[in-house]
Coordinates of C-alpha atoms in Angstrom, one line a residue:
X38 CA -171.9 -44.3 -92.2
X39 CA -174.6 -46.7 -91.5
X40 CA -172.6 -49.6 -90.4
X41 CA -170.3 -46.8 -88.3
X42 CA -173.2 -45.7 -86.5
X43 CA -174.2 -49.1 -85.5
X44 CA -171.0 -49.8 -84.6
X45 CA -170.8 -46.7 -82.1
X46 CA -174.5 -47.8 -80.9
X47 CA -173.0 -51.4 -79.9
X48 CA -170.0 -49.5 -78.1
X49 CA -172.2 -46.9 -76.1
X50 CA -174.5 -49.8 -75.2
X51 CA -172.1 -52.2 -73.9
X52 CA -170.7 -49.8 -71.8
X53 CA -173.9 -49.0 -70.2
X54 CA -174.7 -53.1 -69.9
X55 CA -171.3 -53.7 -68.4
X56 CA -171.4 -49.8 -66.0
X57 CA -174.7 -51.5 -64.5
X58 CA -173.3 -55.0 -64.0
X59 CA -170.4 -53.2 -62.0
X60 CA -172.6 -50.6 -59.8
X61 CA -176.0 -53.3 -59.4
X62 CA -174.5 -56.5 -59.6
X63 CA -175.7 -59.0 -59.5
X64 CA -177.8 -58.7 -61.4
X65 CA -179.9 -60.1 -63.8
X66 CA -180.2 -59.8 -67.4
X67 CA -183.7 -59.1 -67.5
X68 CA -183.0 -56.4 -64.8
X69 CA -179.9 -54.9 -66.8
X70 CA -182.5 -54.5 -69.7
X71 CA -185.4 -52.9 -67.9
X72 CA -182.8 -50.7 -66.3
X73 CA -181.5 -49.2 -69.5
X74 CA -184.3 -49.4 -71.7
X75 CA -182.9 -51.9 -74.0
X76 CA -183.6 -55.3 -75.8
X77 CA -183.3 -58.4 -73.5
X78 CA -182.1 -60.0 -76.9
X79 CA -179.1 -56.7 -77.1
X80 CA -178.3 -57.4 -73.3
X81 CA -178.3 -60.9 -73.6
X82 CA -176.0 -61.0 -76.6
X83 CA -173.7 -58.2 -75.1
X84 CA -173.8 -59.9 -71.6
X85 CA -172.4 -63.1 -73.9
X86 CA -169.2 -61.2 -75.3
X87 CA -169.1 -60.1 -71.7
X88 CA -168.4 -63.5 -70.3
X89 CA -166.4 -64.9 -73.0
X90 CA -164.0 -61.6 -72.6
X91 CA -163.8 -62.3 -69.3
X92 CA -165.2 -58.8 -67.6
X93 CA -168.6 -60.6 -66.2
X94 CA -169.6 -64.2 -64.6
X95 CA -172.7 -66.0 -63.7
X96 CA -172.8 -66.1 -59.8
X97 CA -175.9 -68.3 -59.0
X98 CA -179.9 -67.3 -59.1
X99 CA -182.3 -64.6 -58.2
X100 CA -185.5 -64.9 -56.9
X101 CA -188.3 -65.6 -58.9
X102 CA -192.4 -65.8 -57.6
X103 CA -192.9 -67.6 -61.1
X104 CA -191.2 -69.8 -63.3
X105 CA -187.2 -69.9 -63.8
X106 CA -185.0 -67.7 -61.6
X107 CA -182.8 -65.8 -63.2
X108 CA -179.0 -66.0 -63.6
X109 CA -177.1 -63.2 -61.8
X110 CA -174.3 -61.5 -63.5
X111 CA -171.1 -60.2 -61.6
X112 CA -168.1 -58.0 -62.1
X113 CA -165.1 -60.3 -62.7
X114 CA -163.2 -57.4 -60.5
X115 CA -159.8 -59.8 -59.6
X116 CA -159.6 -60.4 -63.1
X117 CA -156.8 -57.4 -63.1
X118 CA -155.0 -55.3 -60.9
X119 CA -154.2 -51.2 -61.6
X120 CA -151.4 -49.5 -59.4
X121 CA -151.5 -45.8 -57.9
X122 CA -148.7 -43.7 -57.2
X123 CA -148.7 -40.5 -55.1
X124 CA -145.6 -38.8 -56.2
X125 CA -145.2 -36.1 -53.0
X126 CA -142.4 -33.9 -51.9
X127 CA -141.9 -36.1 -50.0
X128 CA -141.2 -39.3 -51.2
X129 CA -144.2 -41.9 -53.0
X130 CA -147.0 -43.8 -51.6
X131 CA -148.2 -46.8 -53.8
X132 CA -151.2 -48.7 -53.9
X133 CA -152.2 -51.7 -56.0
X134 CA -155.8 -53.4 -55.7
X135 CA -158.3 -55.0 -58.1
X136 CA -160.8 -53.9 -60.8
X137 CA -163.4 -53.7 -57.9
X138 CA -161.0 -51.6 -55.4
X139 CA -162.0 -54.3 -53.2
X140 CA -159.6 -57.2 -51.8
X141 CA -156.3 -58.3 -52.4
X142 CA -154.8 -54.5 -52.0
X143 CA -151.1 -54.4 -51.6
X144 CA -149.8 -51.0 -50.5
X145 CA -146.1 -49.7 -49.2
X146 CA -144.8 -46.1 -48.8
X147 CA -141.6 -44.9 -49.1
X148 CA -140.2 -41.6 -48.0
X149 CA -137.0 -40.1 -49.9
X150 CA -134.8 -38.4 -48.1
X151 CA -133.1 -37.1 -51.7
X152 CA -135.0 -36.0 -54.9
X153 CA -132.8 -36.6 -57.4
X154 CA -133.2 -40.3 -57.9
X155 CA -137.2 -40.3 -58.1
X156 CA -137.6 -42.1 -61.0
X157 CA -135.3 -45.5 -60.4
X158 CA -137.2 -45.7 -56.8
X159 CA -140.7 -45.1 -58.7
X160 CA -139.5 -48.1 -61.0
X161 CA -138.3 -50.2 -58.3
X162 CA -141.7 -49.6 -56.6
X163 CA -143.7 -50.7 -59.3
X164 CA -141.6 -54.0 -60.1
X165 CA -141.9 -54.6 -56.7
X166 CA -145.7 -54.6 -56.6
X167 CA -146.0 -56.0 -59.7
X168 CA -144.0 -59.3 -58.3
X169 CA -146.1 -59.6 -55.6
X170 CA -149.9 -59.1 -57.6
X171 CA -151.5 -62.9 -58.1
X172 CA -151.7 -63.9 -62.0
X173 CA -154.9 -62.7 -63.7
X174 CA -156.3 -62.4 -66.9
X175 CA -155.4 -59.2 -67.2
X176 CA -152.7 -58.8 -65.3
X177 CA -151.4 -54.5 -64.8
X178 CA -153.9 -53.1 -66.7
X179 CA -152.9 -49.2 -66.0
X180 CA -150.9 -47.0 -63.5
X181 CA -152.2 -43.3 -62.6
X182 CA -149.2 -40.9 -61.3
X183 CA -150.7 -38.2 -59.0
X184 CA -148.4 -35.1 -59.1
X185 CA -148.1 -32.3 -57.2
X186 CA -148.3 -29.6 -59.7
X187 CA -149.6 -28.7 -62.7
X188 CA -150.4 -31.8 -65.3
X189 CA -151.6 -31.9 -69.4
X190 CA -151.9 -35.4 -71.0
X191 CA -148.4 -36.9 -70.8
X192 CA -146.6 -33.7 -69.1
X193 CA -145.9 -32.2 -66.2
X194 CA -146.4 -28.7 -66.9
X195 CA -145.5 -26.9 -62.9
X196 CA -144.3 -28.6 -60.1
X197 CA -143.2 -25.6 -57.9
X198 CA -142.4 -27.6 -54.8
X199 CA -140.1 -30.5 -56.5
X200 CA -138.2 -30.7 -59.7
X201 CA -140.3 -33.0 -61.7
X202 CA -141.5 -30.6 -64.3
X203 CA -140.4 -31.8 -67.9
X204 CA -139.5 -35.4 -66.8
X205 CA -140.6 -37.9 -69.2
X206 CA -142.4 -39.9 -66.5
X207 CA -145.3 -41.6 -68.6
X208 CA -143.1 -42.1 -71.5
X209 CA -139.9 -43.5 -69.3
X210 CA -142.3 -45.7 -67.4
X211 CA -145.1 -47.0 -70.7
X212 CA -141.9 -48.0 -72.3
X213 CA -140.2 -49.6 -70.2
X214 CA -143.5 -52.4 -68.7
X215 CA -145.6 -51.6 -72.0
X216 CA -148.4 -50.4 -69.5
X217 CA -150.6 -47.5 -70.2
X218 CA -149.8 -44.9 -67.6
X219 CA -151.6 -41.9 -66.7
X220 CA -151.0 -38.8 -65.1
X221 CA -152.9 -36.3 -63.0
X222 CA -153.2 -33.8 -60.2
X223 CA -153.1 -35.0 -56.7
X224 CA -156.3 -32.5 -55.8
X225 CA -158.4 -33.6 -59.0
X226 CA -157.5 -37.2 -58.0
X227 CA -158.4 -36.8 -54.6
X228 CA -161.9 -34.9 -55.4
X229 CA -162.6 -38.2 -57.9
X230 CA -162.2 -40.3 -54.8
X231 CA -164.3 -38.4 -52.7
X232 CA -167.3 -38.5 -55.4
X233 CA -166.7 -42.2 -56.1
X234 CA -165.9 -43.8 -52.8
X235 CA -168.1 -41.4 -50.3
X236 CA -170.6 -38.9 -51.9
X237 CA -171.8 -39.0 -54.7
X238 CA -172.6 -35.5 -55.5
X239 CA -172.4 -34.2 -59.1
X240 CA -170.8 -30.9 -57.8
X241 CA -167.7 -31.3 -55.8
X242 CA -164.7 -29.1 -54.6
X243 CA -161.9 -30.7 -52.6
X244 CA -159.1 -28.5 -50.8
X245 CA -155.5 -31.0 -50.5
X246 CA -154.0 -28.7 -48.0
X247 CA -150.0 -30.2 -47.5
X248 CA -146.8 -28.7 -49.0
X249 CA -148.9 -27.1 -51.4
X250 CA -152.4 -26.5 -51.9
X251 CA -154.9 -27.4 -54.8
X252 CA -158.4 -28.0 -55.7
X253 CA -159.9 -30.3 -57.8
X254 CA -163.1 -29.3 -59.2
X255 CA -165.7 -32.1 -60.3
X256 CA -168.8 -30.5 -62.1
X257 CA -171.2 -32.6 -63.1
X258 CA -169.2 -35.8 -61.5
X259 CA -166.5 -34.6 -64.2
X260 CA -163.3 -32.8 -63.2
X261 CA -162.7 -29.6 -64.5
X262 CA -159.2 -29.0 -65.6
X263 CA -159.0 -25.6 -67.3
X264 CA -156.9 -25.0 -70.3
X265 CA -153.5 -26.6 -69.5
X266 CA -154.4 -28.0 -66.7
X267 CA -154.5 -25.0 -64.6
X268 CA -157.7 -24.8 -63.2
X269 CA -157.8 -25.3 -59.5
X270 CA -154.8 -23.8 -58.4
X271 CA -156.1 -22.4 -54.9
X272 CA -152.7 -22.4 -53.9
X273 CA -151.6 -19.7 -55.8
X274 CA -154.4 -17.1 -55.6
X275 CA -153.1 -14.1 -53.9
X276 CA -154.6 -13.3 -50.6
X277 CA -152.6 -10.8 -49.2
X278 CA -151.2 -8.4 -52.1
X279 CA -147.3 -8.2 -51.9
X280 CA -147.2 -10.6 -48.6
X281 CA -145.1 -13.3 -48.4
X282 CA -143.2 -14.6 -51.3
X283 CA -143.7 -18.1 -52.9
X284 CA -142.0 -20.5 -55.6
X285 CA -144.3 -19.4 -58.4
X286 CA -142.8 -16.0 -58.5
X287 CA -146.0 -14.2 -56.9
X288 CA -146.4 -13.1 -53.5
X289 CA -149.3 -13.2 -50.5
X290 CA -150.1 -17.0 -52.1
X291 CA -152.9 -18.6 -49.9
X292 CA -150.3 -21.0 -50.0
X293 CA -147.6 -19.3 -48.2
X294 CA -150.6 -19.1 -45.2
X295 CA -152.2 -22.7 -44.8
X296 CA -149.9 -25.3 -46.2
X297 CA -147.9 -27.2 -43.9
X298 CA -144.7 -25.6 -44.3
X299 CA -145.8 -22.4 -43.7
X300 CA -148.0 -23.2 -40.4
X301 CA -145.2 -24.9 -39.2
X302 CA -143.4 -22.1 -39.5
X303 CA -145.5 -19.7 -37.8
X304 CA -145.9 -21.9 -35.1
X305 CA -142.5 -22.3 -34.5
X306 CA -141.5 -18.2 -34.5
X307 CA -144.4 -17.6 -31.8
X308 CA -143.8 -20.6 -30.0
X309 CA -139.7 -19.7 -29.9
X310 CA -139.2 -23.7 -30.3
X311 CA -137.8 -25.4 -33.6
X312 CA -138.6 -29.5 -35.0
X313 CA -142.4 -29.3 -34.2
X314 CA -145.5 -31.0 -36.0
X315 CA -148.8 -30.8 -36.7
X316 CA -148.9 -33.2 -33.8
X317 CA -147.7 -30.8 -31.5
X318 CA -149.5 -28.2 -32.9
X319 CA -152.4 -29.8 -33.0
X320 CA -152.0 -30.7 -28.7
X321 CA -150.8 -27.4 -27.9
X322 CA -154.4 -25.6 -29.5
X323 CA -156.2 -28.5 -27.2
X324 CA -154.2 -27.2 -24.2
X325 CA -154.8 -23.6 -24.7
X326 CA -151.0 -22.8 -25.9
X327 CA -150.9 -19.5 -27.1
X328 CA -149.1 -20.2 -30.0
X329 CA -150.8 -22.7 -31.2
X330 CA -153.7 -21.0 -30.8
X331 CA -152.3 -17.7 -32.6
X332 CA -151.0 -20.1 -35.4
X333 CA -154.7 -21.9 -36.0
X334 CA -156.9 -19.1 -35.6
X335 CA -154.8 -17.6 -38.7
X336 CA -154.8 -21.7 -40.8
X337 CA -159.0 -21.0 -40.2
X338 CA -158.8 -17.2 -41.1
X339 CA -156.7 -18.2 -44.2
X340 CA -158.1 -21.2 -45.5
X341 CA -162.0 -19.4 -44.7
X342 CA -161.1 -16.9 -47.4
X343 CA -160.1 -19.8 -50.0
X344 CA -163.5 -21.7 -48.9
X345 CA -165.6 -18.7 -49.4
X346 CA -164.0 -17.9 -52.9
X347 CA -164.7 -21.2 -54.3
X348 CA -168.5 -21.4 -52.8
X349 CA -169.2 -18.1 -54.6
X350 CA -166.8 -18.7 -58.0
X351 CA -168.5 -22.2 -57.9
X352 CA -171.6 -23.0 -56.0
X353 CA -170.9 -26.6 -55.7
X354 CA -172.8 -29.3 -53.6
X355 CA -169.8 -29.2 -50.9
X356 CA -166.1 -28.9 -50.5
X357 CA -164.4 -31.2 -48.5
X358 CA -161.2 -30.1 -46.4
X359 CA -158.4 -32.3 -46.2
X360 CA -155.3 -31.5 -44.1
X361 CA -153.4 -32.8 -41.6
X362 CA -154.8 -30.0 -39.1
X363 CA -158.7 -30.6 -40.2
X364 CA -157.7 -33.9 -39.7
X365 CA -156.7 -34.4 -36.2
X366 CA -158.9 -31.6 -34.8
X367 CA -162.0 -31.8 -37.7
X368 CA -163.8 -29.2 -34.7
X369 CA -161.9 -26.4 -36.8
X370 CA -164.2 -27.1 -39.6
X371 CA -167.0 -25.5 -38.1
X372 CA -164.6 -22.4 -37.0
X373 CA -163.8 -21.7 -40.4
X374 CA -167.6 -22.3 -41.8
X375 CA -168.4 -19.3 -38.9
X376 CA -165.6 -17.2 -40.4
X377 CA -167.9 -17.4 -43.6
X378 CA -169.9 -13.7 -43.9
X379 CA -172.6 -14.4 -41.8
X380 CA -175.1 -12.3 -44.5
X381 CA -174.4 -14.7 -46.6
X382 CA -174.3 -18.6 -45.6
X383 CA -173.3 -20.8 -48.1
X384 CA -175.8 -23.7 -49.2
X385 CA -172.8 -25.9 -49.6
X386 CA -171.7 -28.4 -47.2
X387 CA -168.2 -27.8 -45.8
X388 CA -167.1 -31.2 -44.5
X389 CA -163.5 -32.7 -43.3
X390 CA -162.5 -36.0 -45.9
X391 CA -162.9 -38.8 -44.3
X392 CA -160.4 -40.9 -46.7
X393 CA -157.3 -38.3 -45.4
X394 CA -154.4 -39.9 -46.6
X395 CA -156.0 -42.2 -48.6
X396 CA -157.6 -40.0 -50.9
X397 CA -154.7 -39.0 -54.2
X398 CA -154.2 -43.4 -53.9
X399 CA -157.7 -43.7 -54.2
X400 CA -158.7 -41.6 -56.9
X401 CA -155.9 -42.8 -58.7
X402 CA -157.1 -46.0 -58.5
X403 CA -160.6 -44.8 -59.9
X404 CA -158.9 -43.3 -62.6
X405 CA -157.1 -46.1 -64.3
X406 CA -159.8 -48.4 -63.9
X407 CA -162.2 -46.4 -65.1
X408 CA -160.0 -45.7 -68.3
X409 CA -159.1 -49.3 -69.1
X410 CA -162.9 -50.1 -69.0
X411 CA -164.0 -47.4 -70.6
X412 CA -166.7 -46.1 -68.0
X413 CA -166.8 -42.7 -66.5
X414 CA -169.3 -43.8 -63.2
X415 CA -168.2 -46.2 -61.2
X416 CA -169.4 -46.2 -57.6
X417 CA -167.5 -48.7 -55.2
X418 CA -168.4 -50.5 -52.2
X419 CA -167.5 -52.6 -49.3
X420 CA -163.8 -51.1 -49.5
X421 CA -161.1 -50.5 -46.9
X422 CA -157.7 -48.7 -46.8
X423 CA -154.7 -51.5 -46.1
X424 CA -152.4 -50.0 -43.5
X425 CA -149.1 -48.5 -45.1
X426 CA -145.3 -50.1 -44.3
X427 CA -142.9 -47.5 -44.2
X428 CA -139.2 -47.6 -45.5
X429 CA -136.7 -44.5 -45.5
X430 CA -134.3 -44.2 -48.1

């Protein structure tokens, strides 16, 4: 029990020593020490299985008004590479990048034209990347699979808008590269992102408004999942009782109101024109169109109920808004923050993501390397989004 306990000590320790190396490097090991309250002589001697594992260098000297300046310590972050994969109705985005989410990102996007052949494109995908990643130490350390749907460990539990429920992704893809692979929902992914890249807030509720519509929760910088996964399914709360029907076999989903689809839809019945976009859309509410502004005054009515639900259910810190409306007019975001009862304005901020599209390939980034080192906190900086290549197939 004794030798256990010790043993769990060392573990809980080293992954604070090597969580502060990665957020306040460099840094030194005196610093690391006085930061978490422990031994120079238990930092030092975990700082030395540190480098010899290959997870932290010595990158030159600090500063010192007296005596010898200390060695810094760094995050060997190029030492391994984790990929991301946005698995979408619509085809799969994929990005690769290193342990520090910094340089050396590859990234390509695909769009499928048919659905039935979305595993041998995902594996042709990930060989591809994996080709064209430089030789580390670690080489592939994970892969994170967003999904559009409902998620539990290994399964897919609910994907209403593509058939990918019951596939055996994480066991068709771990055995075939001998990779750990994770999966997990696109709007729990994307809320990670937000927390990790941009805020920093420990309560945090992002909206993923596009074919379908989620939220992923964080509480306490943690996502909360619900039993089975379900929790956050905004989607699929009922906002007009026996309105419009939707996949999941209810009716009057908030879904069937704000996702893409169904604005497009709308816009295209009171506009009497067919093939339009959120691009059109978007110019038509700028010019005054009618339509378009029929169609977005009921997106901001719609997706004001969901906001206001959450902030009371929830009481978070803020929800971000990410859709491709919000995104190219982010003026609507204040509309739907007046649409709020005006007895009772939220203390949470209501903001627009600024990561868009990058968002589900970030967080999925966050995830895997946060589960290969072990470390639930990892803040990163001095990071941009590579611009995407697009193929059709």
């Amino acid at each position: 029990m004794v030798t256990g306990s010790r043993e769990l000590i060392r573990s809980m320790n080293r992954s604070l020593v090597l969580e502060t190396i990665i957020n306040r490097g460099p840094i030194s090991r005196a610093e690391t020490a006085k930061e978490l309250g422990l031994t120079k002589a238990t930092v030092s001697a975990i700082v030395q299985d540190l480098i010899t594992e290959q997870y932290v260098e010595e990158v030159g000297s600090g500063d010192a008004s007296m005596g010898r300046k200390p060695i810094l310590l760094n995050f060997c972050r190029k030492n391994g590479y984790v990929l991301s994969a946005d698995l979408q109705p619509s085809g799969i985005s994929l990005l690769s990048c290193d342990l520090g989410a910094g340089e050396g990102r590859i990234y390509t996007r695909r769009e499928i034209i048919t659905r039935k052949n979305i595993v041998p494109l995902l594996m042709e995908m990930i060989q591809e990347a994996m080709v064209e990643i430089p030789s580390t130490p670690f080489s592939v350390v994970g892969i994170t699979l967003a999904i559009h749907g409902t998620v539990e460990d290994t399964e897919i539990l609910f994907a209403p808008n593509y058939p990918l429920a019951g596939l055996p992704l994480v066991r068709t893809l771990s055995g075939s590269l001998h990779i750990p692979v994770w999966l997990e929902n696109e709007a729990n992914l994307s809320a990670l992102a937000e927390e990790y890249f941009v805020r920093n807030l420990p309560n945090l509720i992002h909206i993923n408004v596009h074919t379908g519509v989620g939220a992923g929760i964080l509480i306490d910088h943690r996502p909360y999942r619900g039993k089975n996964g379900n929790a956050g399914e905004l989607g699929h709360t009922t906002v007009v009782p026996d309105g419009r029907p939707c996949p999941c076999g209810n009716r009057g989903c908030l879904e069937q109101y704000i996702s893409d689809p169904a604005v497009l839809s709308t816009y295209e019945k009171l506009s009497g024109r067919h093939g339009l976009t959120m691009e059109d859309l978007a110019e038509g509410w700028l010019a005054g169109e009618q339509a378009a502004i029929q169609t977005v005054d009921g997106f901001v009515r719609y997706l004001a109920l969901g906001v206001h639900n959450l902030g009371n259910l929830f009481s978070p810190d803020c929800i971000v808004v990410n859709s491709q409306l919000t995104g190219r007019l982010p003026e609507l975001i204040s509309i739907v923050r007046s649409c709020l009862p005006p007895q009772r304005q939220p203390s949470f901020e209501l903001k627009a993501s600024s990561l868009k599209d990058a968002s589900t390939l970030l967080g999925g980034a966050y995830l895997g390397i946060s589960r290969f080192l072990g470390i639930e906190k990892i803040f990163f900086r001095d990071w941009s989004f590579p611009t995407s290549s697009v193929d059709r197939k």
